[in-house]
C-alpha positions as YAML, in Angstrom:
chain: A
units: angstrom
residues:
- id: 1
  name: MET
  ca: [-11.03, 9.74, -12.03]
- id: 2
  name: SER
  ca: [-13.59, 7.52, -10.42]
- id: 3
  name: SER
  ca: [-11.03, 5.54, -8.43]
- id: 4
  name: ARG
  ca: [-10.84, 8.10, -5.61]
- id: 5
  name: LEU
  ca: [-11.91, 6.73, -2.24]
- id: 6
  name: GLU
  ca: [-15.31, 8.23, -1.46]
- id: 7
  name: ASP
  ca: [-15.21, 8.18, 2.34]
- id: 8
  name: PRO
  ca: [-11.85, 8.70, 4.09]
- id: 9
  name: GLN
  ca: [-13.33, 7.13, 7.25]
- id: 10
  name: VAL
  ca: [-13.79, 3.73, 5.57]
- id: 11
  name: GLN
  ca: [-10.95, 1.28, 5.03]
- id: 12
  name: HIS
  ca: [-11.50, -0.93, 1.99]
- id: 13
  name: GLY
  ca: [-10.50, -4.57, 1.86]
- id: 14
  name: GLU
  ca: [-11.73, -8.10, 2.20]
- id: 15
  name: VAL
  ca: [-12.84, -9.70, 5.40]
- id: 16
  name: ALA
  ca: [-13.23, -13.45, 5.56]
- id: 17
  name: ILE
  ca: [-16.68, -14.33, 6.85]
- id: 18
  name: GLU
  ca: [-18.23, -17.78, 6.78]
- id: 19
  name: THR
  ca: [-20.21, -18.11, 3.52]
- id: 20
  name: THR
  ca: [-23.11, -19.92, 5.17]
- id: 21
  name: VAL
  ca: [-24.45, -16.56, 6.34]
- id: 22
  name: ARG
  ca: [-27.69, -15.65, 4.59]
- id: 23
  name: PRO
  ca: [-27.53, -12.37, 2.60]
- id: 24
  name: GLU
  ca: [-30.06, -10.65, 4.87]
- id: 25
  name: ASN
  ca: [-27.86, -11.54, 7.87]
- id: 26
  name: LEU
  ca: [-24.64, -10.07, 6.46]
- id: 27
  name: PRO
  ca: [-23.05, -7.22, 8.40]
- id: 28
  name: LEU
  ca: [-23.49, -3.67, 7.13]
- id: 29
  name: GLY
  ca: [-21.13, -3.09, 4.17]
- id: 30
  name: ALA
  ca: [-20.72, -6.77, 3.30]
- id: 31
  name: VAL
  ca: [-21.73, -8.59, 0.09]
- id: 32
  name: HIS
  ca: [-21.35, -12.02, -1.46]
- id: 33
  name: THR
  ca: [-18.85, -11.84, -4.34]
- id: 34
  name: ALA
  ca: [-19.15, -13.82, -7.57]
- id: 35
  name: SER
  ca: [-16.45, -16.19, -6.28]
- id: 36
  name: GLY
  ca: [-18.56, -17.08, -3.24]
- id: 37
  name: ARG
  ca: [-16.47, -15.09, -0.76]
- id: 38
  name: ILE
  ca: [-17.85, -12.26, 1.30]
- id: 39
  name: SER
  ca: [-16.25, -8.87, 0.80]
- id: 40
  name: ALA
  ca: [-16.71, -6.19, 3.42]
- id: 41
  name: VAL
  ca: [-15.48, -2.79, 4.52]
- id: 42
  name: ARG
  ca: [-14.80, -1.71, 8.05]
- id: 43
  name: PHE
  ca: [-14.59, 1.70, 9.62]
- id: 44
  name: LEU
  ca: [-11.09, 2.88, 10.50]
- id: 45
  name: ASP
  ca: [-11.89, 3.26, 14.18]
- id: 46
  name: GLU
  ca: [-13.00, -0.40, 14.49]
- id: 47
  name: PRO
  ca: [-10.48, -2.73, 16.14]
- id: 48
  name: VAL
  ca: [-8.52, -5.03, 13.84]
- id: 49
  name: ASP
  ca: [-8.34, -8.69, 14.79]
- id: 50
  name: LYS
  ca: [-5.47, -9.57, 12.49]
- id: 51
  name: LEU
  ca: [-2.92, -7.14, 11.13]
- id: 52
  name: PRO
  ca: [-1.00, -8.02, 7.95]
- id: 53
  name: PHE
  ca: [2.32, -7.97, 9.83]
- id: 54
  name: ASP
  ca: [3.36, -8.83, 13.35]
- id: 55
  name: LYS
  ca: [5.10, -6.39, 15.69]
- id: 56
  name: PHE
  ca: [8.63, -7.30, 14.57]
- id: 57
  name: ASP
  ca: [7.72, -7.07, 10.87]
- id: 58
  name: ARG
  ca: [6.21, -3.62, 11.42]
- id: 59
  name: ILE
  ca: [9.40, -2.52, 13.21]
- id: 60
  name: ARG
  ca: [11.51, -3.85, 10.32]
- id: 61
  name: LEU
  ca: [9.38, -2.02, 7.76]
- id: 62
  name: ASP
  ca: [9.40, 1.18, 9.82]
- id: 63
  name: GLU
  ca: [13.21, 1.06, 10.08]
- id: 64
  name: ALA
  ca: [13.51, 0.67, 6.30]
- id: 65
  name: LEU
  ca: [11.16, 3.62, 5.70]
- id: 66
  name: VAL
  ca: [12.87, 5.85, 8.27]
- id: 67
  name: ASN
  ca: [16.37, 5.03, 7.01]
- id: 68
  name: ALA
  ca: [15.35, 5.62, 3.38]
- id: 69
  name: THR
  ca: [13.72, 8.94, 4.27]
- id: 70
  name: ARG
  ca: [16.78, 10.09, 6.23]
- id: 71
  name: ALA
  ca: [19.22, 8.99, 3.52]
- id: 72
  name: THR
  ca: [17.38, 10.60, 0.61]
- id: 73
  name: GLY
  ca: [15.39, 13.50, 2.05]
- id: 74
  name: MET
  ca: [12.25, 12.02, 0.46]
- id: 75
  name: ASN
  ca: [9.27, 10.76, 2.47]
- id: 76
  name: PHE
  ca: [8.83, 7.06, 1.67]
- id: 77
  name: THR
  ca: [5.30, 5.76, 2.26]
- id: 78
  name: ILE
  ca: [3.62, 2.41, 1.66]
- id: 79
  name: TYR
  ca: [-0.04, 1.78, 0.88]
- id: 80
  name: LEU
  ca: [-1.54, -1.71, 1.00]
- id: 81
  name: GLY
  ca: [-5.03, -2.13, -0.41]
- id: 82
  name: ASP
  ca: [-7.13, -2.17, -3.53]
- id: 83
  name: LEU
  ca: [-5.97, 0.05, -6.38]
- id: 84
  name: GLY
  ca: [-8.81, -0.62, -8.82]
- id: 85
  name: ALA
  ca: [-8.83, -0.67, -12.60]
- id: 86
  name: GLU
  ca: [-7.00, 2.65, -12.93]
- id: 87
  name: SER
  ca: [-4.23, 1.72, -10.49]
- id: 88
  name: ASN
  ca: [-1.80, 4.46, -11.59]
- id: 89
  name: ASP
  ca: [-4.47, 7.15, -11.17]
- id: 90
  name: THR
  ca: [-5.36, 5.73, -7.76]
- id: 91
  name: ALA
  ca: [-1.69, 5.74, -6.74]
- id: 92
  name: PHE
  ca: [-1.37, 9.43, -7.67]
- id: 93
  name: GLU
  ca: [-4.60, 10.24, -5.79]
- id: 94
  name: LEU
  ca: [-3.19, 8.49, -2.73]
- id: 95
  name: LEU
  ca: [0.09, 10.38, -3.15]
- id: 96
  name: ASP
  ca: [-1.82, 13.67, -3.34]
- id: 97
  name: SER
  ca: [-3.55, 12.82, -0.04]
- id: 98
  name: LEU
  ca: [-0.21, 12.72, 1.84]
- id: 99
  name: ASP
  ca: [0.81, 15.68, 4.02]
- id: 100
  name: ASP
  ca: [3.90, 16.51, 1.96]
- id: 101
  name: SER
  ca: [3.07, 14.85, -1.34]
- id: 102
  name: ALA
  ca: [5.56, 16.92, -3.34]
- id: 103
  name: HIS
  ca: [8.47, 15.40, -1.39]
- id: 104
  name: SER
  ca: [7.06, 11.87, -1.15]
- id: 105
  name: VAL
  ca: [7.53, 8.52, -2.83]
- id: 106
  name: LEU
  ca: [4.56, 6.16, -2.55]
- id: 107
  name: ILE
  ca: [4.81, 2.41, -3.01]
- id: 108
  name: SER
  ca: [1.23, 1.15, -3.54]
- id: 109
  name: VAL
  ca: [0.62, -2.59, -3.48]
- id: 110
  name: SER
  ca: [-2.62, -4.47, -4.00]
- id: 111
  name: PRO
  ca: [-1.80, -8.11, -3.26]
- id: 112
  name: GLY
  ca: [-5.31, -9.31, -4.15]
- id: 113
  name: GLU
  ca: [-5.17, -7.61, -7.53]
- id: 114
  name: ARG
  ca: [-1.49, -8.48, -8.02]
- id: 115
  name: LYS
  ca: [-0.64, -4.82, -8.74]
- id: 116
  name: ILE
  ca: [2.17, -2.53, -7.67]
- id: 117
  name: GLU
  ca: [2.54, 1.15, -8.46]
- id: 118
  name: VAL
  ca: [5.40, 3.41, -7.39]
- id: 119
  name: VAL
  ca: [4.89, 7.15, -7.83]
- id: 120
  name: SER
  ca: [6.82, 10.22, -6.73]
- id: 121
  name: GLY
  ca: [5.89, 13.80, -5.92]
- id: 122
  name: SER
  ca: [6.67, 16.81, -8.08]
- id: 123
  name: ALA
  ca: [9.59, 18.10, -5.95]
- id: 124
  name: VAL
  ca: [11.41, 14.74, -6.00]
- id: 125
  name: ALA
  ca: [10.46, 13.41, -9.44]
- id: 126
  name: HIS
  ca: [13.89, 14.35, -10.78]
- id: 127
  name: LYS
  ca: [15.46, 12.10, -8.09]
- id: 128
  name: ALA
  ca: [12.86, 9.31, -7.90]
- id: 129
  name: THR
  ca: [12.70, 8.91, -11.66]
- id: 130
  name: ASP
  ca: [10.77, 6.25, -13.56]
- id: 131
  name: ARG
  ca: [13.98, 4.20, -13.63]
- id: 132
  name: ILE
  ca: [14.36, 4.38, -9.84]
- id: 133
  name: CYS
  ca: [10.70, 3.47, -9.35]
- id: 134
  name: GLN
  ca: [11.10, 0.52, -11.72]
- id: 135
  name: LEU
  ca: [14.14, -0.62, -9.71]
- id: 136
  name: GLY
  ca: [11.95, -0.68, -6.61]
- id: 137
  name: ILE
  ca: [9.32, -2.78, -8.38]
- id: 138
  name: THR
  ca: [11.96, -5.13, -9.76]
- id: 139
  name: ALA
  ca: [13.44, -5.57, -6.27]
- id: 140
  name: ALA
  ca: [10.02, -6.38, -4.77]
- id: 141
  name: LEU
  ca: [8.70, -8.84, -7.34]
- id: 142
  name: PRO
  ca: [10.77, -11.95, -6.48]
- id: 143
  name: SER
  ca: [9.67, -11.81, -2.82]
- id: 144
  name: PHE
  ca: [6.07, -11.07, -3.81]
- id: 145
  name: ARG
  ca: [6.07, -14.12, -6.10]
- id: 146
  name: GLU
  ca: [7.20, -16.25, -3.15]
- id: 147
  name: GLY
  ca: [4.40, -14.83, -0.99]
- id: 148
  name: HIS
  ca: [6.72, -12.70, 1.17]
- id: 149
  name: LEU
  ca: [5.01, -9.30, 1.08]
- id: 150
  name: LEU
  ca: [7.11, -7.71, 3.82]
- id: 151
  name: ASP
  ca: [10.42, -8.80, 2.28]
- id: 152
  name: GLY
  ca: [9.37, -7.33, -1.06]
- id: 153
  name: LEU
  ca: [8.37, -4.01, 0.48]
- id: 154
  name: VAL
  ca: [11.61, -3.72, 2.44]
- id: 155
  name: SER
  ca: [13.64, -4.62, -0.66]
- id: 156
  name: ALA
  ca: [11.85, -2.00, -2.76]
- id: 157
  name: VAL
  ca: [12.46, 0.74, -0.20]
- id: 158
  name: LYS
  ca: [16.12, -0.15, 0.31]
- id: 159
  name: VAL
  ca: [16.93, -0.45, -3.40]
- id: 160
  name: MET
  ca: [15.21, 2.82, -4.25]
- id: 161
  name: ALA
  ca: [16.98, 4.65, -1.41]
- id: 162
  name: ALA
  ca: [20.36, 3.23, -2.43]
- id: 163
  name: ALA
  ca: [19.84, 4.23, -6.07]
- id: 164
  name: THR
  ca: [18.69, 7.77, -5.26]
- id: 165
  name: THR
  ca: [20.94, 10.70, -4.53]
- id: 166
  name: PRO
  ca: [19.88, 12.85, -1.57]
- id: 167
  name: VAL
  ca: [17.51, 15.74, -2.18]
- id: 168
  name: ARG
  ca: [18.86, 19.12, -1.15]
- id: 169
  name: ALA
  ca: [16.58, 21.39, 0.82]
...
């Protein structure tokens, strides 16, 4: 499985940089892509100028995740970023990296690649079945198509939590 992230200290993604920069003047970790854009990585401890969601959106998403986790006994988590060619394998690798992966449900979305993967841990797979995961994807897609990433994520979490019976300890 070559999709595993090599360095956990590096966050992968695209950073918009003016394309008039000469290749020898690009920042460390940046390259010109075939499309003419510049793709770069940044270290996790570097400050972020622009987050994907504002404060109120992050609160809304956090409330959906917390409520779903409380209602079902499963740890709902969201990953936004590249998933690569083997997106399902990458999603399971990301799930395995969570603290309590056996009791977790991971919704992985790569907006740039137009991919979504929903996977569940071994202890909750009988509750977060393939059908439940597909319901989450189906709930998210209309909002994603309209360009509303947050609405799609919240919808996926809420629908999956509503369709899942609580896990008993």
